Amino acid sequence: MISTTETGQKKGQATKNQTKRVFQFADAFKAFDGNRGTMREALGGKGAGLAEMTASGVNVPPGITVITASCREYSNNGQSMPQGLMEEIKQELSLIEAKVGRKLGDAEKPLLISVRSGAKFSMPGMMDTILNLGLNEKTVASLAKMTGNKRFAWDSYRRFIQMYASVVLELSKDKFEDLIEDKKDELGITLDTEFTAEQLEELANEFKQLVKKVSGKPFPENTDEQLALAVEAVFKSWNNSRAIYYRNLNKIDHNLGTAVNIQAMVFGNMDDTSATGVCFTRNPSTGEKTLYGEYLVNAQGEDVVAGTRTPKKISEMGKEMPKVYEELIATAAKLESHYRDMQDIEFTVEQGKLYLLQTRTGKRTAAAAVKVACDLASEKIINKNEALGRVEPLQLNQLLLPSFDFEDKDKAKKSGRHLATGLNASPGAAIGEIVFDPNESESLSKQGRKVILVRVETCPDDIHGIVPAQGVVTSRGGMTSHAAVVARGMGKPCVAGCESFKVDLQKQEVQVAGTNQILRKGEIISIDGSTGEIFKGAIKTQDPNLSKEFGTLLQWADEVRKLGVRANADTPDDAKVARQFGAAGIGLCRTEHMFMSQERLPVVQQMIMAANDSDRALALAKLLPMQKEDFIGIFKAMEGLPVTIRLLDPPLHEFLPKLSELIAQVATLRATSPKSPELKAKETLLRKVEELHESNPMMGLRGCRLGLLYPDISKMQVQAIFEAAVALKKDGKNVHPEIMIPLVGHVNELKVARTELEQVAKDVMQREQTTVDYKFGTMIEIPRACLTADEIAEHAEFFSFGTNDLTQMTFGYSRDDAEGKFLQRYMEGIDCLGEKQKILNENPFEVLDRNGVGKLMKIAVEQGLKARPDLKLGICGEHGGEPSSIAFAHQIGLSYVSCSPYRVPVARLAAAQAILDISEKDK
Amino acid sequence: MISTTETGQKKGQATKNQTKRVFQFADAFKAFDGNRGTMREALGGKGAGLAEMTASGVNVPPGITVITASCREYSNNGQSMPQGLMEEIKQELSLIEAKVGRKLGDAEKPLLISVRSGAKFSMPGMMDTILNLGLNEKTVASLAKMTGNKRFAWDSYRRFIQMYASVVLELSKDKFEDLIEDKKDELGITLDTEFTAEQLEELANEFKQLVKKVSGKPFPENTDEQLALAVEAVFKSWNNSRAIYYRNLNKIDHNLGTAVNIQAMVFGNMDDTSATGVCFTRNPSTGEKTLYGEYLVNAQGEDVVAGTRTPKKISEMGKEMPKVYEELIATAAKLESHYRDMQDIEFTVEQGKLYLLQTRTGKRTAAAAVKVACDLASEKIINKNEALGRVEPLQLNQLLLPSFDFEDKDKAKKSGRHLATGLNASPGAAIGEIVFDPNESESLSKQGRKVILVRVETCPDDIHGIVPAQGVVTSRGGMTSHAAVVARGMGKPCVAGCESFKVDLQKQEVQVAGTNQILRKGEIISIDGSTGEIFKGAIKTQDPNLSKEFGTLLQWADEVRKLGVRANADTPDDAKVARQFGAAGIGLCRTEHMFMSQERLPVVQQMIMAANDSDRALALAKLLPMQKEDFIGIFKAMEGLPVTIRLLDPPLHEFLPKLSELIAQVATLRATSPKSPELKAKETLLRKVEELHESNPMMGLRGCRLGLLYPDISKMQVQAIFEAAVALKKDGKNVHPEIMIPLVGHVNELKVARTELEQVAKDVMQREQTTVDYKFGTMIEIPRACLTADEIAEHAEFFSFGTNDLTQMTFGYSRDDAEGKFLQRYMEGIDCLGEKQKILNENPFEVLDRNGVGKLMKIAVEQGLKARPDLKLGICGEHGGEPSSIAFAHQIGLSYVSCSPYRVPVARLAAAQAILDISEKDK
C-alpha cells in the first residue's frame, strides 16, 4: 500500500493506485498523470525515466516496476517479502511475455530479463544491475541458437552466474576470479576475450559447482526462483551498510526505499538485421539538426565500447537499414518533442525492430547550445523564455574568444605537456614563444612573431610589451593584479599568479617547480586563460564565430530583461567593442589607466615629484589636453549613451618605481659608486617613494581621499571631461558624462569633493556657453558607505557598487594576498578532526557573497532610495559580469550592471534569466 | 510685553510678568520662579546670572535688567524706543539710588553705573560694556574726592568719554587715539600710565571738544540723556552687521533680541577699607576646602591684572580685614550651596562692604575634581550620582601617571623649548637623555641613568631597550604602531609618529624639521605622552598620588554601573596592575606579545623558518613550556576571574626582520662580498620574508586564517592554556580561561577552528583528569562577522568587539597610514570653495563612530542574542577605555568593556556615567 503522503497531492490518483504495487512501463506515466515528482517517489528515478520514455511514444523494451512502498513494507516486516507481491509481479510479467512472444524459463523462446534497483535519488552502494536473468542449462542453448553465437551465450551465462552469486547469493567475488585466473594459466592465455565458447561453458559449470560448494545449495535452475531472489536482493540492498553510509552522508531519508525494475532484454547481436548504437538527436558540436552518432551491425553495446570493431557513422544507417533509420529519425523527433530538448540516446535493433534503451539531455558546446535553443524555439518545441534558460550565460564568453581544440588539448594533457596551472585571470587561448622583456615583446611582435610575455609581475612600464603579446603569464599577483586587469581590459588571455613558474629574469628562464623542466626564451607555450593552464608546445585553436542565432538569443534576452547592461571601458577601442556587444553605456571608465600609458607616465611622475605647486601645475597642464583627447574618443564611441567616469583612484606610489627595487638599487650604488649622480637621483626618488609608502595601500591615501588632499588632480580631470563634452556638444553630439567620486566612506567626503568639482564643471560650461547633461555620483565600495547610504544619497545622483573593494573590506581580505595565500585552501577544505571541511564554497571575488556583502548592498539600496527615490543604482565590480551575482543585482533592485566588454553578452543573457528565475519562483 | 512662548510653561507667571519690562536683580529670580530657561530668554544670560547670584543671598552691586522683548519692540517699531520704557527704567533705578544712597547725576553723591548688553546666547559683536556712566564735569570731581584719587577720576572720565563716543555716538576711535599719541609726543612720554591727573583732565577736555566738532553736538552732560542713549545703543547693537554675521554663522534666531543690564558701580579704591580680589571657594589644585585666591587693598580690578602691585594671598585678609574675610567665607558657602559646586569669584570691597561681581564654576585639576565631588557629596550639597557626574572620566588617567608641573611646562613653552608635537601615543610625562640604540638604553639604564629611546620606529627586537627607558619617541608609525602598543601596555609615555623629528640613526642625531636644531645623543628632553609634546631640557614633574576620595568615587561608580570592566593585559605584571585598579578579569590577553620577548623571538623565528613539520614541531615544543608559564602567571594574578586569551593574531612576517632592510643588506653584500656565507644566510631569510610578504598585511594571512593554515601553533597555545589551568586547578585555584579566536569573518572559520582546538582542550583535561570551566568565543572585528552574527553565535559563547580593526575595515582606513596621511587633515578641514570644511569631527579610532561602526555593532548584538540569548558581549578595542564609546557600549547592551590597565578607573567611572545619562534622558 502506498501512503498518501508519498504519492503526491492528487487524491483521486492516490486512491486509484492505492493497492497497485507493480506497474507496466507502458501504464505508469498515465497512472501517475505524468507527475514527475510523484513518479520519482513511487517508481524511483530509473523507473520513472523508463515510464516516461515509454510514454513519449518510442519503443522501449517492455518491463515492469515494483514500487518503493514494497521495499518499505519488506523492511518494516522484518525483511520478509510482502504477501502476494511475487504473484503480482508474475501476473504483470506475463503481459510482458505476451508482448514479446517469449516466456521466462521457456526452453524454446526464453525471455531474458534485467533486474535493477532504483530509488528516488541516485544512490551508489545499492545493488545495481543483474543482466540476462532467466538463463539456465536450457535457455543458454536457445540464446546460442537465437544469436547464432554460442560463445556469446555462454559468456552471458557465466557472467550472470558470477553476478547473481555475488549480488543475490552474497558469495565472495574472489573465488570466481580465482577460477578465471586458474583457467587462463591452464590455457596459457591472458585475456578474457581469448576464451572459446567451450572454455566459457566449462567455466560456467565450474562456477555453478563453486556456488553449490560454498552455499550448500545448487545454483537455481528455476527462473522464478531466480527472479524472486533477485527482487528480494534489491530490497535488501537498500539497507546494506554502504547504502546507509551514503544516505547519512547525503542526508537522504532512510525510509524512502527502492523500487525494482524488471525489463525484457533485447539483443543487437541476433543477426545482420540487428544492431546497437548511440546518437545525439542534433549535432552536439554545432547544434545542426541532424542525427549525430555511430552504430555497429550485429553487435552488443559492449562491442562499441570495447573498440574491437570500428563503428559506422549514423548517417550510413540510411543506406544499410533505411527503415530503421527512418524510425530512428522519427524517434528522435518524438523524444525531442516530449523532453523538449536535444537528446543523447542509446538504442538496439533486434531483428529489424528498434528499441530505445536510454535517453538523456545531450551535452553540447556553447555554439550548439545557442543554436539548439533558438532552433527549438523556432520549431515551437519550446518558447523564447525557455530558450533563454537553455544557455549557460558564461558559455557565451567562449564564443567571443579563440579557444583550444578540445581533442588536441586533451592529447597534450595525456602526453604530459601540461606544465602548470595559475589563476585564470583573463580568458582565451594563446600560443607563442616565451619572452621575458617587454621591449623584446614589442620588437619581436613587430617582426610578426607571436610571443607570450612571461614576468614575475607587470607594472605600468610594461604596457608596451603587453599590447603586442598574444598573452601574458605572471608568477605572482591575483585576479586584480596589474597584469590581470590590463589583460581583461584588452580581452587578451592571461594566466596570473602561477606560483610554480619560478621566473628568473636575469637568466631569462623559468624553472617549473615540481619538475626538472627549464623553459628558456623562445620556447613555444600555449596558455589557456579560461582555465589557467599552461602547456608546452602549440595546441590547435578554434577561432570565434558568432552565429545568427547568437544575435537572436541576445535580442530575445533584451526583450525580457529589466537590468541595464553597461561596460567597464577605459579607452575608445574598449568602448567600441562594448557597444558592438550591446552595452548601453559605460558604467566604469577608470582614468588611472590613462595615466599609465608609456608617454604619459613620465608626466604623471613629474607631477608627483613636483617640489612645489607651480611645478605640479605645469605637469597637470601637460596632462589636461591628453585627458581631454581620451574623453573625446570615449564620448564619441558612446554617443547618446551615459559614460560614468571614475576620478583617479589608486595611491600615487603606483605610478612610481617599486620601493623594493629602489632600495636594492640604492644599496648597490652606495656600495659600488657612492659619488655617482645616479645615486643621488635614485636617493631622491627613494625618499619620495618612502614618503608615499603605506603599510596597507588598499586602505590608504587613494580614491576621494587623494582627491581631497590633492584637489588639483581631480579638478584637472573634471575640466578635461567637461571641455571634451562641451566640444562634442558644440558639434551636435549628445554626451552624458557621469562623474564618479570613488571610495567615499563619509558623506562629507562626497559633499566637499562634489561641491568643489561641480564648480569646475559649471565654470567650463559657462565659459563655453554650452550646457551638458551630467550627473555626480559615487562608488559604494566601503562598508561605511552602505551603512550611511541615506546621508550619502543626499549628495549623489547615482551609486555604483564597487563590489571588488566592498568584498575586500567586508571580509577583511586583501584580494592580492588572499587568493594566493589562503582562499584556495579555504575552498579546498581545512582539516578538522581528520576530515576536510570547506570554509568557503566559492571565491567571493568571483561570486558575490549574498549573506555578507549582499546584506550591506541591500541596506545601501533601501536607505539610498529612501533618501532619493530616483537614485540610479549600478554595480561595476567584476561581479557585474557573473550570472549569479547579476541575478542578485536584479533581486535587490539595481538599475544596471557594468562588466568588461567581453562579458556584455553574458550579462545580457544573465539579466534575462534573472527575471525568468524570479517569475518561476512566483509560481 | 513678553509673548507666552518665551516666558515658558507656567501660565500664572507669564501673566504676572506680562506688563513688566524692567526687573531689579533682587526681584527677578523670584519673579521667574527660578526657572533658568525662562530667565535666560527674558533677561539674557548676563541678566539671569546677576539675578541668580543676587538671589543666592550674596551681596551684588544692585541693578536692573531691561528685558529682551523691549529690544524686539524697538526693532519692530522701526528702531524707536518703546513708549514709557525710559520712565520705567528711571522708576526702577530710583529704587537702586535709594538702596546705595547715591543718585545718578548728583553732584555730591553721584551714582555711577555700568550699562551692558546681554542676549540669551553669548554673542560677540554686540555692544559690550560702558563703565562709569554718570560722570560729567561735576561728578568727576566728586569721584576724585570720594576715592581721594584725582588721577583715577579723570582717567575714568576720559575713558568713559572715549568709549561712549565710540559705542553710543558711533564716532571713530582713531581720532581719540591720535589725540592720546599727540599728547604723549608733546610730553615726551610713551606709556598711558605716565600721564598725570592734570594731563588726563586736559585730555578729557580735548576729547569733549573732538566730540562736539565731529558730531556737531556737545558731549552730553545730562546723565539721563547719557543713560537713554546708552540703552538705545544696546538695542541698536543687536542689529549691527557683526552681530548679524555671528548669528547667521551660529544659526541663532535673529528675533531673540538683547536685554540691557544697568548696574551700580562699586569702587575698591575708595580707601584702605576698600579692596578688590579674585578667589576660588576651594583649592582648585588639591580640592581642599579653603578659600584660595588673592586680593589688593585700595585697588581696582585692573590693578590686579596690570601687575604693578603684588597681590596678597587671600588668607591674609583674615588678619587685615577679619570681618570682610568672614563675610567672604560665608559668601563662598552660600554660593556653593546655591550653585552646588565650587565657584571662581570676583569681588570688590567698598569701604568695608563686600560686593560680589561675578561667580562661575571653578576650573580644577583632576585631583581637585575628585576631592571636591566627594566632599560636596559628604557635605550633602550634592548626591552621590551628581558627584559621579562631576569628574570627567579621562581626567582620572592623569592621576595614575606622573605629569608635568603646569607652570613649569608653560614656562618651557614660553621660552621656546618646545621642539615638536607627535601623536600622543601613550600618556604620562618622562624626562631623560636621548639614546638611539636599544642596547645603549639597556646599558645606560643599568647604570641608573634615565633615558628616552628615540627611533624611526620600533620592532620586537627593540623591546629590551623599551622596557628600561623612561619613554619612547618614534618619528614614524601611528597610534597602533609597535612602539605605541607596547608603551601603552607598559604604561610608559610614548610620542609616536613625530614626523618633524628627522632621526638619523647612523649619525645618532635628530634634525628637528622647521628649525635648525640638531639633538644629539645624551641631550636631555622631556616628553608628554598625554599631549604628544616634546621639550628640550627637563620640566618639573608631579608624581601620581591616589587620594582616599579617588577610591570612594570609584566605589560609588561601581554601585551604579551595569557594565563590567576588564583589562587588556598580556603579562602577569599588567594583570596585577589591572586588578589593583579594579578590573574584573582580562578581556584581551594578546599572546603575540609573549612571542616577541627577546629570548623567545629566536625560537619563534626558528618555527617560522622551519623547513619541515618536524623542525616546526621542535620549535613549538620549546615554546610550549614558556607559554604555559605565561598563563600560569596570568591566571594566578587573576584568580577567580575570567581571562580572555586571544590566539596568535599577527601575520608571521612581523616576527622576522623587515623586508626593506633585508633587501638593502643583500644588495650591499652582493656588491661587496658576493661569496660570503653571510650573504647566503641573508638570501635564505630574504626569500622567506618575501614569501610571507603581503601587499596589505592588515587584510592578509593573520588571525584565524593563520590558525587554520598552521593549526599547530594555535594547538600549542591551547595546550599551554589548559595545562596551565589544570595545574592551578589542582592547586585548588579557580581559573576561567576564555579562548578567543580572532578575525572570524565566516562562521565556518570559527566552527572548524573551535572543533579542532576544543578537542585539544578536552584531551588535556582528560589526560590530567581535571576539568576546568572554559569558554570559546570570537573577536568580532570584520564587518562580515557583524552581518552574519547569528550564524557565528551558534559556535561562540562570547563575542568581543575588536573595534580597532572593525573601524579600519568599516571605514577602509589603514590606521597606520590614515593617521599620518589624511585623518589629521580630515579633522582640521579641507578647502571647499575657499572655506575650510571638516570631513570628520573626531578620530574614529579614538571615539567610536556610532553612525557606521556602531550600526554594525548593533546588528551584531541583535543577531547574536537572537541566536544565543546568553551570549556574553564585550568590547576590547581601544574604545573600551574611551568614555563616549563606553556610553555607547552600555546603550547597545554589551556586558563589559575591556581596556588597558591604566584606563580601568576611567572605564569604571564612565560606565557609571553611562547609566546616569540614560536615566536622565528617561526623565
PDB file of C-alpha atoms in Angstrom, chain A residues 71 74 79 117 123 125-128 167 170 231-244 247 258:
ATOM      1  CA  CYS A  71      10.588  -2.124  -0.224  1.00  0.00           C
ATOM      2  CA  TYR A  74       9.761  -5.500   3.210  1.00  0.00           C
ATOM      3  CA  GLN A  79      12.814  -8.351   5.894  1.00  0.00           C
ATOM      4  CA  SER A 117      17.253  -1.216  -8.202  1.00  0.00           C
ATOM      5  CA  MET A 123      22.393   6.067  -4.831  1.00  0.00           C
ATOM      6  CA  GLY A 125      26.026   1.419  -2.796  1.00  0.00           C
ATOM      7  CA  MET A 126      22.832  -0.404  -3.609  1.00  0.00           C
ATOM      8  CA  MET A 127      22.530  -3.400  -5.899  1.00  0.00           C
ATOM      9  CA  ASP A 128      22.910  -2.139  -9.427  1.00  0.00           C
ATOM     10  CA  VAL A 167      24.887  -9.887  -5.524  1.00  0.00           C
ATOM     11  CA  GLU A 170      26.190 -12.804  -1.361  1.00  0.00           C
ATOM     12  CA  VAL A 231      13.838  -8.902  -6.196  1.00  0.00           C
ATOM     13  CA  GLU A 232      14.473  -9.640  -2.561  1.00  0.00           C
ATOM     14  CA  ALA A 233      18.177  -8.886  -3.050  1.00  0.00           C
ATOM     15  CA  VAL A 234      17.262  -5.444  -4.373  1.00  0.00           C
ATOM     16  CA  PHE A 235      15.094  -4.790  -1.324  1.00  0.00           C
ATOM     17  CA  LYS A 236      17.856  -5.984   0.976  1.00  0.00           C
ATOM     18  CA  SER A 237      20.452  -3.821  -0.690  1.00  0.00           C
ATOM     19  CA  TRP A 238      18.529  -0.722   0.489  1.00  0.00           C
ATOM     20  CA  ASN A 239      19.773  -1.439   3.976  1.00  0.00           C
ATOM     21  CA  ASN A 240      23.313  -2.590   3.303  1.00  0.00           C
ATOM     22  CA  SER A 241      25.999  -0.667   5.108  1.00  0.00           C
ATOM     23  CA  ARG A 242      27.332   1.192   2.064  1.00  0.00           C
ATOM     24  CA  ALA A 243      23.849   2.459   1.209  1.00  0.00           C
ATOM     25  CA  ILE A 244      23.221   3.568   4.787  1.00  0.00           C
ATOM     26  CA  ARG A 247      22.375   8.220   2.863  1.00  0.00           C
ATOM     27  CA  THR A 258      13.926   1.488  -3.551  1.00  0.00           C
TER      28      THR A 258
END
